Amino acid sequence: MKNKKNKSCLTTIPVFIATFLIAFSANVLAENKPEPIKVGVMLPFSGVYAGLGESIRNGLKLALQEKGNKASGREIQLVEVDTEAKPARASELTLGLVNNDKSDFVIGPVHSGVAMGMINTIRNKDSIMIIPNAGANAATGAFCQPNVFRTSFSSWQTAYPMGKEAVDMGYKKIVTLSWNYGFGKESLAAFEESFVAAGGEVVKKILVPFPKTEFQSYLTQIASIKPDAVFVFFAGGGAVKFVKDYATMGLKGNIPLLGSGFLTEGTTTAQGKAAEGILTTLHYADTIDNPKNKKFRADYSAKFNKSADLFAVQGYDAGQLIIQAVEALKGNTEDKAALIEKMEQLEIDSPRGKFSFSKAHNPIQTIYLRKVVNGQNTVVKESVTNLEDPARGCKL
Ligand code: BEZ
């Protein structure tokens, strides 16, 4: 009996020591494991802009995956929330990502109204906001902030070049039309600025409540006005419906349809023949001929089983921006001023072509005139090379 007790004691002690050592080394490893980088992702995953949100998220994931989901040895963790493209939700969602989730970066949104709410909330906070779509001029204009960057565009950049292009094509009297909210109105104003300066006249401006997609009554008005051409902003599900309705109501082929590129971006499969021949201006085209774009499009199709679009490019570049900045600072994200300074200096090797940031933190980038040919947004020419937004009112 005595012997048996001693024997069990002898086997218990090494097991105890081994357990202790395993627990001790696991603790040491855990202590040495660097903190993850937290990235809040605020995008529309439902509603009329859901397709845009999905493309941005896919592009972001592709950029992170290329680097093993790490920057400077730190894991990158995403926390996703659905904005539903509703400006009223912007502040509450941003506060959650900044205060509760302690996000180092917040990527979002798609809708300009949501962007303005986010900017108001994130001002003077430690998190850095990266806008992967929303074009509100004020985001990198009158409301510019040190901790707000864009990998996308300003409203002005995407529509201004088309005004001059339209006059060069011989169109003098034009009807403009868009959803009635910030980005749409700014797009029409930017188009009008260069169109009127080049000698054109906007004969009627039509604003449609957002996110309404019943266009028949507006198209009837256009048919009776008979302008030389029509310039519009619609995107996502609204762009699909508008382009199809335009053809169904017999306007295609009679009154040329022009737009900022969102009209045919990520939508041509659903639009089918109705999209063929439409001319738009944008800072990306499917056929941009550089090795980065070719690899990006091939990798994206292989991973997501569909074609890449501009929204995916902007998400991809938001991912590249974070990785490059964190790696340049060897993983130190504590010093936000140093992080912002580094981001300001970076050149991003984007599928759209290389770009750097203006003083207001908006990309300086080439705008292309594009034409839909066999479902692809093909480059017609560079409309304006390295176009910088005027950043009206920005004091950075
Ligand atoms: C915007 O609201 O800024 C926007 C939405 C969709 C496409 C482009 C811009």
GROMACS .gro file of N, CA, C and O in nm, residues 29-77:
model
  196
   29LEU      N    1   0.454   3.315  -2.466
   29LEU     CA    2   0.427   3.337  -2.609
   29LEU      C    3   0.317   3.440  -2.628
   29LEU      O    4   0.327   3.531  -2.710
   30ALA      N    5   0.210   3.425  -2.547
   30ALA     CA    6   0.097   3.518  -2.559
   30ALA      C    7   0.142   3.659  -2.528
   30ALA      O    8   0.102   3.755  -2.594
   31GLU      N    9   0.228   3.671  -2.425
   31GLU     CA   10   0.276   3.806  -2.389
   31GLU      C   11   0.359   3.867  -2.500
   31GLU      O   12   0.359   3.987  -2.523
   32ASN      N   13   0.436   3.781  -2.572
   32ASN     CA   14   0.523   3.832  -2.677
   32ASN      C   15   0.451   3.855  -2.809
   32ASN      O   16   0.505   3.917  -2.899
   33LYS      N   17   0.329   3.797  -2.821
   33LYS     CA   18   0.255   3.811  -2.947
   33LYS      C   19   0.210   3.957  -2.961
   33LYS      O   20   0.146   4.010  -2.871
   34PRO      N   21   0.248   4.022  -3.073
   34PRO     CA   22   0.209   4.163  -3.083
   34PRO      C   23   0.058   4.179  -3.091
   34PRO      O   24  -0.011   4.091  -3.142
   35GLU      N   25   0.011   4.290  -3.042
   35GLU     CA   26  -0.132   4.323  -3.047
   35GLU      C   27  -0.180   4.326  -3.192
   35GLU      O   28  -0.107   4.377  -3.279
   36PRO      N   29  -0.299   4.279  -3.222
   36PRO     CA   30  -0.350   4.291  -3.360
   36PRO      C   31  -0.378   4.437  -3.396
   36PRO      O   32  -0.399   4.519  -3.307
   37ILE      N   33  -0.377   4.465  -3.524
   37ILE     CA   34  -0.420   4.597  -3.572
   37ILE      C   35  -0.570   4.585  -3.597
   37ILE      O   36  -0.615   4.497  -3.670
   38LYS      N   37  -0.646   4.675  -3.537
   38LYS     CA   38  -0.792   4.666  -3.551
   38LYS      C   39  -0.839   4.760  -3.663
   38LYS      O   40  -0.806   4.879  -3.662
   39VAL      N   41  -0.915   4.705  -3.755
   39VAL     CA   42  -0.967   4.786  -3.866
   39VAL      C   43  -1.120   4.774  -3.868
   39VAL      O   44  -1.175   4.666  -3.895
   40GLY      N   45  -1.188   4.883  -3.838
   40GLY     CA   46  -1.334   4.886  -3.849
   40GLY      C   47  -1.371   4.904  -3.997
   40GLY      O   48  -1.305   4.980  -4.067
   41VAL      N   49  -1.472   4.832  -4.042
   41VAL     CA   50  -1.514   4.842  -4.182
   41VAL      C   51  -1.662   4.881  -4.184
   41VAL      O   52  -1.747   4.804  -4.141
   42MET      N   53  -1.689   5.002  -4.230
   42MET     CA   54  -1.828   5.054  -4.230
   42MET      C   55  -1.876   5.069  -4.373
   42MET      O   56  -1.845   5.168  -4.440
   43LEU      N   57  -1.951   4.969  -4.421
   43LEU     CA   58  -1.993   4.969  -4.561
   43LEU      C   59  -2.140   4.928  -4.572
   43LEU      O   60  -2.193   4.865  -4.481
   44PRO      N   61  -2.204   4.960  -4.687
   44PRO     CA   62  -2.342   4.912  -4.706
   44PRO      C   63  -2.338   4.767  -4.753
   44PRO      O   64  -2.286   4.738  -4.860
   45PHE      N   65  -2.387   4.676  -4.670
   45PHE     CA   66  -2.396   4.537  -4.712
   45PHE      C   67  -2.541   4.502  -4.745
   45PHE      O   68  -2.574   4.387  -4.771
   46SER      N   69  -2.629   4.603  -4.737
   46SER     CA   70  -2.768   4.584  -4.780
   46SER      C   71  -2.812   4.715  -4.846
   46SER      O   72  -2.745   4.817  -4.832
   47GLY      N   73  -2.925   4.709  -4.920
   47GLY     CA   74  -2.975   4.831  -4.985
   47GLY      C   75  -2.916   4.849  -5.124
   47GLY      O   76  -2.844   4.764  -5.176
   48VAL      N   77  -2.944   4.967  -5.182
   48VAL     CA   78  -2.914   4.992  -5.323
   48VAL      C   79  -2.764   4.994  -5.353
   48VAL      O   80  -2.721   4.971  -5.466
   49TYR      N   81  -2.680   5.018  -5.250
   49TYR     CA   82  -2.535   5.020  -5.268
   49TYR      C   83  -2.465   4.894  -5.216
   49TYR      O   84  -2.343   4.891  -5.199
   50ALA      N   85  -2.542   4.787  -5.192
   50ALA     CA   86  -2.482   4.665  -5.135
   50ALA      C   87  -2.372   4.606  -5.224
   50ALA      O   88  -2.269   4.559  -5.175
   51GLY      N   89  -2.391   4.611  -5.355
   51GLY     CA   90  -2.292   4.556  -5.448
   51GLY      C   91  -2.159   4.631  -5.437
   51GLY      O   92  -2.051   4.571  -5.445
   52LEU      N   93  -2.167   4.762  -5.414
   52LEU     CA   94  -2.046   4.844  -5.402
   52LEU      C   95  -1.971   4.806  -5.274
   52LEU      O   96  -1.848   4.792  -5.273
   53GLY      N   97  -2.049   4.788  -5.166
   53GLY     CA   98  -1.988   4.750  -5.037
   53GLY      C   99  -1.917   4.616  -5.048
   53GLY      O  100  -1.805   4.600  -4.997
   54GLU      N  101  -1.980   4.522  -5.117
   54GLU     CA  102  -1.920   4.390  -5.130
   54GLU      C  103  -1.788   4.397  -5.210
   54GLU      O  104  -1.689   4.335  -5.174
   55SER      N  105  -1.789   4.475  -5.318
   55SER     CA  106  -1.666   4.488  -5.399
   55SER      C  107  -1.552   4.550  -5.317
   55SER      O  108  -1.437   4.506  -5.326
   56ILE      N  109  -1.585   4.652  -5.238
   56ILE     CA  110  -1.481   4.718  -5.157
   56ILE      C  111  -1.424   4.619  -5.056
   56ILE      O  112  -1.302   4.607  -5.039
   57ARG      N  113  -1.513   4.545  -4.991
   57ARG     CA  114  -1.466   4.446  -4.892
   57ARG      C  115  -1.379   4.339  -4.960
   57ARG      O  116  -1.275   4.301  -4.908
   58ASN      N  117  -1.421   4.291  -5.078
   58ASN     CA  118  -1.341   4.191  -5.149
   58ASN      C  119  -1.202   4.245  -5.181
   58ASN      O  120  -1.102   4.176  -5.163
   59GLY      N  121  -1.198   4.369  -5.234
   59GLY     CA  122  -1.069   4.428  -5.270
   59GLY      C  123  -0.979   4.441  -5.148
   59GLY      O  124  -0.859   4.410  -5.153
   60LEU      N  125  -1.038   4.485  -5.037
   60LEU     CA  126  -0.962   4.499  -4.912
   60LEU      C  127  -0.904   4.363  -4.871
   60LEU      O  128  -0.785   4.351  -4.838
   61LYS      N  129  -0.988   4.261  -4.875
   61LYS     CA  130  -0.943   4.127  -4.833
   61LYS      C  131  -0.831   4.075  -4.922
   61LYS      O  132  -0.738   4.010  -4.875
   62LEU      N  133  -0.840   4.107  -5.050
   62LEU     CA  134  -0.734   4.063  -5.143
   62LEU      C  135  -0.600   4.127  -5.105
   62LEU      O  136  -0.497   4.059  -5.100
   63ALA      N  137  -0.602   4.257  -5.076
   63ALA     CA  138  -0.477   4.326  -5.039
   63ALA      C  139  -0.420   4.267  -4.911
   63ALA      O  140  -0.298   4.245  -4.899
   64LEU      N  141  -0.505   4.238  -4.812
   64LEU     CA  142  -0.456   4.185  -4.685
   64LEU      C  143  -0.404   4.043  -4.703
   64LEU      O  144  -0.299   4.006  -4.649
   65GLN      N  145  -0.475   3.965  -4.783
   65GLN     CA  146  -0.435   3.826  -4.804
   65GLN      C  147  -0.298   3.818  -4.872
   65GLN      O  148  -0.219   3.729  -4.841
   66GLU      N  149  -0.270   3.912  -4.961
   66GLU     CA  150  -0.139   3.913  -5.029
   66GLU      C  151  -0.026   3.923  -4.928
   66GLU      O  152   0.087   3.883  -4.955
   67LYS      N  153  -0.053   3.979  -4.811
   67LYS     CA  154   0.050   3.996  -4.707
   67LYS      C  155   0.024   3.903  -4.588
   67LYS      O  156   0.067   3.933  -4.475
   68GLY      N  157  -0.050   3.796  -4.611
   68GLY     CA  158  -0.077   3.700  -4.503
   68GLY      C  159  -0.158   3.759  -4.389
   68GLY      O  160  -0.146   3.714  -4.275
   69ASN      N  161  -0.240   3.860  -4.420
   69ASN     CA  162  -0.323   3.927  -4.318
   69ASN      C  163  -0.242   3.988  -4.205
   69ASN      O  164  -0.289   3.996  -4.090
   70LYS      N  165  -0.119   4.027  -4.236
   70LYS     CA  166  -0.034   4.087  -4.132
   70LYS      C  167   0.038   4.210  -4.187
   70LYS      O  168   0.065   4.218  -4.307
   71ALA      N  169   0.071   4.301  -4.096
   71ALA     CA  170   0.160   4.412  -4.131
   71ALA      C  171   0.264   4.419  -4.021
   71ALA      O  172   0.229   4.425  -3.903
   72SER      N  173   0.390   4.411  -4.061
   72SER     CA  174   0.501   4.415  -3.965
   72SER      C  175   0.479   4.312  -3.852
   72SER      O  176   0.499   4.342  -3.734
   73GLY      N  177   0.435   4.194  -3.888
   73GLY     CA  178   0.418   4.086  -3.791
   73GLY      C  179   0.290   4.096  -3.708
   73GLY      O  180   0.258   4.005  -3.633
   74ARG      N  181   0.214   4.204  -3.723
   74ARG     CA  182   0.089   4.219  -3.646
   74ARG      C  183  -0.030   4.173  -3.731
   74ARG      O  184  -0.045   4.216  -3.845
   75GLU      N  185  -0.111   4.089  -3.672
   75GLU     CA  186  -0.230   4.040  -3.742
   75GLU      C  187  -0.326   4.158  -3.766
   75GLU      O  188  -0.337   4.247  -3.681
   76ILE      N  189  -0.394   4.156  -3.880
   76ILE     CA  190  -0.493   4.262  -3.907
   76ILE      C  191  -0.633   4.204  -3.886
   76ILE      O  192  -0.671   4.108  -3.952
   77GLN      N  193  -0.704   4.260  -3.792
   77GLN     CA  194  -0.839   4.210  -3.759
   77GLN      C  195  -0.945   4.306  -3.810
   77GLN      O  196  -0.938   4.425  -3.781
   0.00000   0.00000   0.00000
